[in-house]
Coordinates of C-alpha atoms in Angstrom, one line a residue:
M1 CA -66.5 -11.5 -13.6
K2 CA -63.8 -13.8 -12.5
L3 CA -60.1 -12.9 -12.4
R4 CA -59.2 -15.4 -15.0
D5 CA -61.7 -13.8 -17.4
I6 CA -59.7 -10.5 -17.5
E7 CA -57.8 -10.3 -20.7
H8 CA -54.0 -10.0 -20.2
P9 CA -52.5 -7.1 -22.2
T10 CA -50.0 -9.4 -24.0
E11 CA -52.9 -11.4 -25.5
K12 CA -53.3 -8.6 -28.0
I13 CA -49.8 -9.0 -29.2
D14 CA -50.6 -11.9 -31.5
E15 CA -53.1 -9.6 -33.3
I16 CA -50.4 -7.1 -34.3
E17 CA -49.5 -7.4 -38.0
Y18 CA -46.1 -5.8 -38.4
S19 CA -45.9 -7.1 -42.0
E20 CA -48.7 -4.8 -43.0
Q21 CA -46.9 -1.7 -41.6
S22 CA -44.3 0.2 -43.5
S23 CA -41.0 1.0 -41.9
K24 CA -41.7 4.7 -42.4
K25 CA -45.0 4.5 -40.4
L26 CA -43.3 2.6 -37.6
I27 CA -40.4 5.1 -37.3
A28 CA -42.6 8.2 -37.8
V29 CA -44.2 8.1 -34.3
P30 CA -41.1 7.8 -32.1
F31 CA -39.2 10.3 -34.2
A32 CA -42.1 12.8 -34.0
I33 CA -42.3 12.5 -30.2
L34 CA -38.5 12.9 -30.1
G35 CA -38.7 15.9 -32.3
V36 CA -41.3 17.6 -30.0
A37 CA -39.1 16.9 -27.0
L38 CA -36.0 18.4 -28.7
A39 CA -38.1 21.4 -29.8
V40 CA -39.1 21.9 -26.1
L41 CA -35.6 21.7 -24.9
L42 CA -34.3 24.1 -27.7
V43 CA -37.0 26.7 -27.0
T44 CA -36.3 26.5 -23.3
Y45 CA -32.6 26.9 -23.9
L46 CA -33.1 30.0 -26.1
L47 CA -35.4 31.6 -23.5
T48 CA -33.6 30.7 -20.3
G49 CA -30.0 29.8 -21.3
A50 CA -30.5 26.1 -20.2
P51 CA -32.5 23.3 -21.8
V52 CA -34.0 22.3 -18.4
G53 CA -34.3 23.8 -15.0
L54 CA -31.4 23.2 -12.6
G55 CA -32.0 22.4 -9.0
F56 CA -30.7 24.1 -5.9
E57 CA -27.7 21.8 -5.7
F58 CA -26.5 22.9 -9.1
T59 CA -27.3 26.6 -9.2
G60 CA -26.2 27.3 -5.6
G61 CA -28.3 29.2 -3.0
V62 CA -29.9 28.7 0.4
N63 CA -32.6 26.4 1.5
I64 CA -34.4 26.8 4.8
Q65 CA -36.6 23.8 5.8
T66 CA -39.2 24.7 8.4
Q67 CA -41.1 22.3 10.6
T68 CA -44.4 24.1 11.2
A69 CA -48.1 24.0 10.6
V70 CA -48.1 27.5 9.2
P71 CA -49.3 27.6 5.6
A72 CA -46.7 28.0 2.9
E73 CA -48.3 31.2 1.7
Q74 CA -47.9 32.8 5.1
I75 CA -44.3 31.6 5.4
E76 CA -43.5 33.1 2.0
Q77 CA -44.9 36.5 3.1
E78 CA -42.9 36.4 6.3
F79 CA -39.6 35.5 4.5
S80 CA -40.3 38.1 1.8
G81 CA -40.3 40.9 4.4
I82 CA -36.8 40.4 5.9
D83 CA -34.8 43.6 5.8
G84 CA -31.6 43.3 3.8
V85 CA -32.5 39.9 2.3
P86 CA -33.9 39.3 -1.3
E87 CA -37.3 37.7 -1.6
P88 CA -37.4 33.9 -1.8
S89 CA -37.0 32.4 -5.2
N90 CA -39.4 29.6 -4.3
V91 CA -41.5 28.3 -1.4
R92 CA -43.0 24.8 -1.5
S93 CA -44.9 22.8 1.0
I94 CA -43.6 19.5 2.3
S95 CA -45.0 17.1 4.8
G96 CA -45.1 18.9 8.2
G97 CA -43.6 22.2 6.9
A98 CA -42.1 24.1 4.0
I99 CA -38.9 24.7 2.1
V100 CA -37.9 28.3 1.4
S101 CA -35.3 28.8 -1.3
F102 CA -33.1 31.8 -2.0
Q103 CA -30.7 32.6 -4.7
P104 CA -27.0 32.8 -3.6
L105 CA -26.7 35.4 -0.8
T106 CA -23.9 37.6 0.4
N107 CA -22.4 37.2 3.8
N108 CA -24.5 40.2 5.2
E109 CA -27.7 38.8 3.6
M110 CA -26.9 35.4 5.0
S111 CA -26.4 36.9 8.5
N112 CA -29.7 38.7 8.3
L113 CA -31.5 35.6 7.2
R114 CA -30.0 33.6 10.1
D115 CA -31.1 36.2 12.6
F116 CA -34.6 36.0 11.3
R117 CA -34.6 32.3 11.4
D118 CA -33.3 32.2 15.0
A119 CA -36.0 34.7 16.1
N120 CA -38.9 33.1 14.3
Y121 CA -38.1 29.5 13.2
A122 CA -35.4 28.4 15.6
D123 CA -36.0 24.7 14.7
A124 CA -35.6 25.3 10.9
S125 CA -32.5 23.9 9.2
V126 CA -30.4 25.9 6.8
E127 CA -28.6 24.4 3.8
S128 CA -26.2 26.6 1.7
V129 CA -24.5 25.7 -1.6
S130 CA -22.0 28.1 -3.2
P131 CA -22.4 28.7 -7.0
S132 CA -18.9 27.3 -7.7
H133 CA -19.7 24.1 -5.7
G134 CA -23.0 23.8 -7.5
T135 CA -21.3 24.1 -10.9
S136 CA -18.8 21.4 -9.9
L137 CA -21.6 19.0 -8.8
L138 CA -23.3 19.7 -12.2
Y139 CA -20.2 18.7 -14.2
Q140 CA -19.7 15.6 -12.1
S141 CA -23.4 14.6 -12.6
M142 CA -23.2 15.2 -16.3
G143 CA -20.0 13.2 -16.4
A144 CA -21.7 10.3 -14.6
I145 CA -24.5 10.3 -17.2
A146 CA -22.0 10.5 -20.1
F147 CA -19.9 7.7 -18.6
A148 CA -22.9 5.5 -18.2
F149 CA -24.0 6.1 -21.7
V150 CA -20.6 5.5 -23.2
L151 CA -20.2 2.3 -21.1
M152 CA -23.6 1.1 -22.3
T153 CA -22.6 1.8 -25.9
V154 CA -19.4 -0.2 -25.6
V155 CA -21.2 -3.2 -23.9
I156 CA -23.9 -3.2 -26.6
F157 CA -21.4 -3.2 -29.5
A158 CA -19.2 -5.8 -27.8
F159 CA -22.2 -8.1 -27.2
F160 CA -23.8 -8.0 -30.7
R161 CA -20.8 -7.1 -32.8
T162 CA -23.0 -5.8 -35.6
F163 CA -23.4 -2.1 -36.3
V164 CA -27.0 -1.6 -37.3
P165 CA -28.8 -3.6 -34.5
S166 CA -26.5 -2.0 -32.0
L167 CA -27.2 1.4 -33.4
G168 CA -30.9 0.8 -33.1
I169 CA -30.5 0.1 -29.3
I170 CA -28.4 3.2 -28.8
L171 CA -30.9 5.4 -30.7
S172 CA -33.7 3.9 -28.6
A173 CA -31.9 4.6 -25.3
T174 CA -31.0 8.1 -26.4
S175 CA -34.7 8.9 -27.2
D176 CA -35.8 7.2 -24.0
M177 CA -33.6 9.6 -22.0
L178 CA -34.3 12.8 -24.0
V179 CA -38.1 12.6 -24.0
P180 CA -38.5 12.4 -20.2
I181 CA -36.1 15.4 -19.9
G182 CA -38.4 17.3 -22.2
V183 CA -41.4 16.2 -20.0
M184 CA -39.4 17.5 -17.0
T185 CA -39.1 20.9 -18.7
L186 CA -42.9 21.0 -19.4
L187 CA -43.8 20.0 -15.9
G188 CA -41.3 22.3 -14.2
I189 CA -39.2 19.5 -12.7
D190 CA -35.6 20.6 -12.1
V191 CA -32.6 18.4 -12.7
S192 CA -31.2 17.8 -9.2
L193 CA -29.3 15.2 -7.3
G194 CA -32.6 13.5 -6.8
T195 CA -33.6 13.2 -10.4
I196 CA -30.1 12.4 -11.8
P197 CA -30.4 8.7 -10.6
A198 CA -33.8 8.5 -12.4
I199 CA -32.2 9.5 -15.6
L200 CA -29.4 6.9 -15.0
L201 CA -32.0 4.3 -14.3
I202 CA -33.7 5.0 -17.7
I203 CA -30.5 4.0 -19.4
G204 CA -30.6 0.6 -17.6
Y205 CA -34.4 0.1 -18.0
S206 CA -34.5 1.1 -21.6
I207 CA -32.0 -1.4 -23.0
D208 CA -33.3 -4.6 -21.5
S209 CA -36.3 -4.9 -23.8
D210 CA -34.2 -3.7 -26.7
I211 CA -31.6 -6.4 -26.0
L212 CA -34.3 -9.0 -25.7
L213 CA -35.9 -8.0 -29.0
T214 CA -32.6 -7.8 -30.8
R215 CA -31.3 -11.1 -29.5
N216 CA -34.5 -12.9 -30.4
T217 CA -34.6 -11.6 -33.9
L218 CA -30.9 -12.1 -34.7
S219 CA -30.6 -15.6 -33.2
G220 CA -33.9 -16.9 -34.5
R221 CA -34.6 -18.0 -38.1
R222 CA -35.2 -15.2 -40.5
K223 CA -38.4 -16.7 -41.8
Q224 CA -39.8 -16.5 -38.3
F225 CA -38.9 -12.9 -37.8
Y226 CA -42.4 -11.7 -36.9
G227 CA -42.9 -14.6 -34.6
N228 CA -39.6 -13.8 -32.9
V229 CA -40.7 -10.2 -32.4
R230 CA -44.0 -11.2 -30.8
N231 CA -42.2 -13.6 -28.5
A232 CA -39.9 -10.9 -27.3
M233 CA -42.8 -8.5 -26.9
K234 CA -44.7 -10.8 -24.6
T235 CA -41.9 -10.7 -22.1
G236 CA -40.7 -7.1 -22.7
V237 CA -44.2 -5.6 -22.6
T238 CA -45.0 -7.4 -19.4
M239 CA -41.8 -6.2 -17.7
T240 CA -42.2 -2.6 -18.9
T241 CA -45.9 -2.2 -18.2
T242 CA -45.4 -3.7 -14.7
S243 CA -42.6 -1.2 -14.0
M244 CA -44.7 1.7 -15.4
A245 CA -47.6 0.7 -13.1
A246 CA -45.2 0.6 -10.1
M247 CA -43.8 4.1 -11.0
A248 CA -47.3 5.5 -11.4
V249 CA -48.3 4.3 -8.0
M250 CA -45.1 5.6 -6.4
A251 CA -45.6 9.0 -8.1
I252 CA -49.2 9.4 -7.0
S253 CA -48.6 8.2 -3.5
A254 CA -45.5 10.4 -3.1
H255 CA -47.5 13.4 -4.3
F256 CA -50.2 13.0 -1.7
F257 CA -47.5 12.7 1.0
S258 CA -45.6 15.7 -0.4
I259 CA -42.5 13.5 -1.0
F260 CA -41.6 15.4 -4.1
I261 CA -38.3 13.7 -4.9
L262 CA -40.0 10.3 -5.1
R263 CA -42.8 11.8 -7.1
N264 CA -40.4 13.3 -9.6
I265 CA -38.5 10.1 -9.9
G266 CA -41.7 8.2 -10.5
I267 CA -42.8 10.7 -13.2
I268 CA -39.5 10.5 -15.0
L269 CA -39.3 6.8 -15.0
F270 CA -43.0 6.4 -16.1
F271 CA -42.5 8.5 -19.2
G272 CA -39.1 7.0 -19.9
L273 CA -40.5 3.5 -19.8
G274 CA -43.5 4.5 -21.9
M275 CA -41.2 6.0 -24.5
D276 CA -39.2 2.7 -24.4
L277 CA -42.3 0.8 -25.4
I278 CA -42.7 3.0 -28.4
N279 CA -39.1 3.1 -29.4
T280 CA -38.5 -0.7 -29.0
Y281 CA -41.6 -2.0 -30.7
M282 CA -41.9 0.6 -33.4
M283 CA -38.5 2.1 -34.3
N284 CA -36.3 -0.8 -33.3
V285 CA -38.6 -3.3 -35.0
A286 CA -38.4 -1.3 -38.2
I287 CA -34.6 -1.1 -38.0
L288 CA -34.3 -4.9 -37.3
R289 CA -36.7 -5.8 -40.1
W290 CA -34.6 -3.9 -42.6
Y291 CA -31.4 -5.5 -41.3
V292 CA -32.8 -9.1 -41.1
L293 CA -35.3 -9.1 -44.1
D294 CA -35.3 -6.1 -46.3
R295 CA -31.7 -5.9 -47.2
R296 CA -31.7 -9.5 -48.2
G297 CA -34.9 -9.2 -50.2
M298 CA -36.8 -11.7 -48.0
R299 CA -39.9 -9.7 -47.3

């Protein structure tokens, strides 16, 4: 089989018959997925007091990073037996060592931990974050996400100057962001200073295909609505699937090399981009079809 004989994914786009699909069917799938994600976040909030796990930087505590060939299980046993120090809250392997995490410690507990570190793992680094500083970082990070979302909303409404199409883009971006957060909760990925940029990137990634679709359908002739949708899809699907493939490769590679921050970023962006495909070419198409055709009785 030659390379040119391989069918490109976008070649199937011309076979999609949106005119035969009701708006309720198109909207049902993305709303069902969003509903499941919101249910996961709600249940997690009721059980733990937070919709998603918070990383060390936001909760406060102590991290000790060791550079050793000793297995993580043995390291956990050693650090669990320190007199006057609570047991570690988490121990995870990294390339060439392990990270041992503790909840916030008192001064005496911290002194005992440092004595043990000096005696057994002198080359290990210690990072400590106070709960108050962690809370401050959390508020700043949430503020950055909120600011980015508000700024995106202003730009979208200023660019299109029409309520319904702009609202469709905002709804799509909101779902693109909430669903990966639900996936993070299911997979046990904490919100941290490493994953916050991934959530911010989703906002940027998610609106490019929506803007392309909305611009094509609003600027083109109404009678060519479905053709305009397919033209936008050929570009948008190519961009999104290419990015998803890159994120999948990054996540898999980072997992094997124990680079967990990159792995988590890849997972978050992969699911965010996947949700963007569903929201853009199902929910947003249904909204735009109503705005361009149905409300004028042209379909």
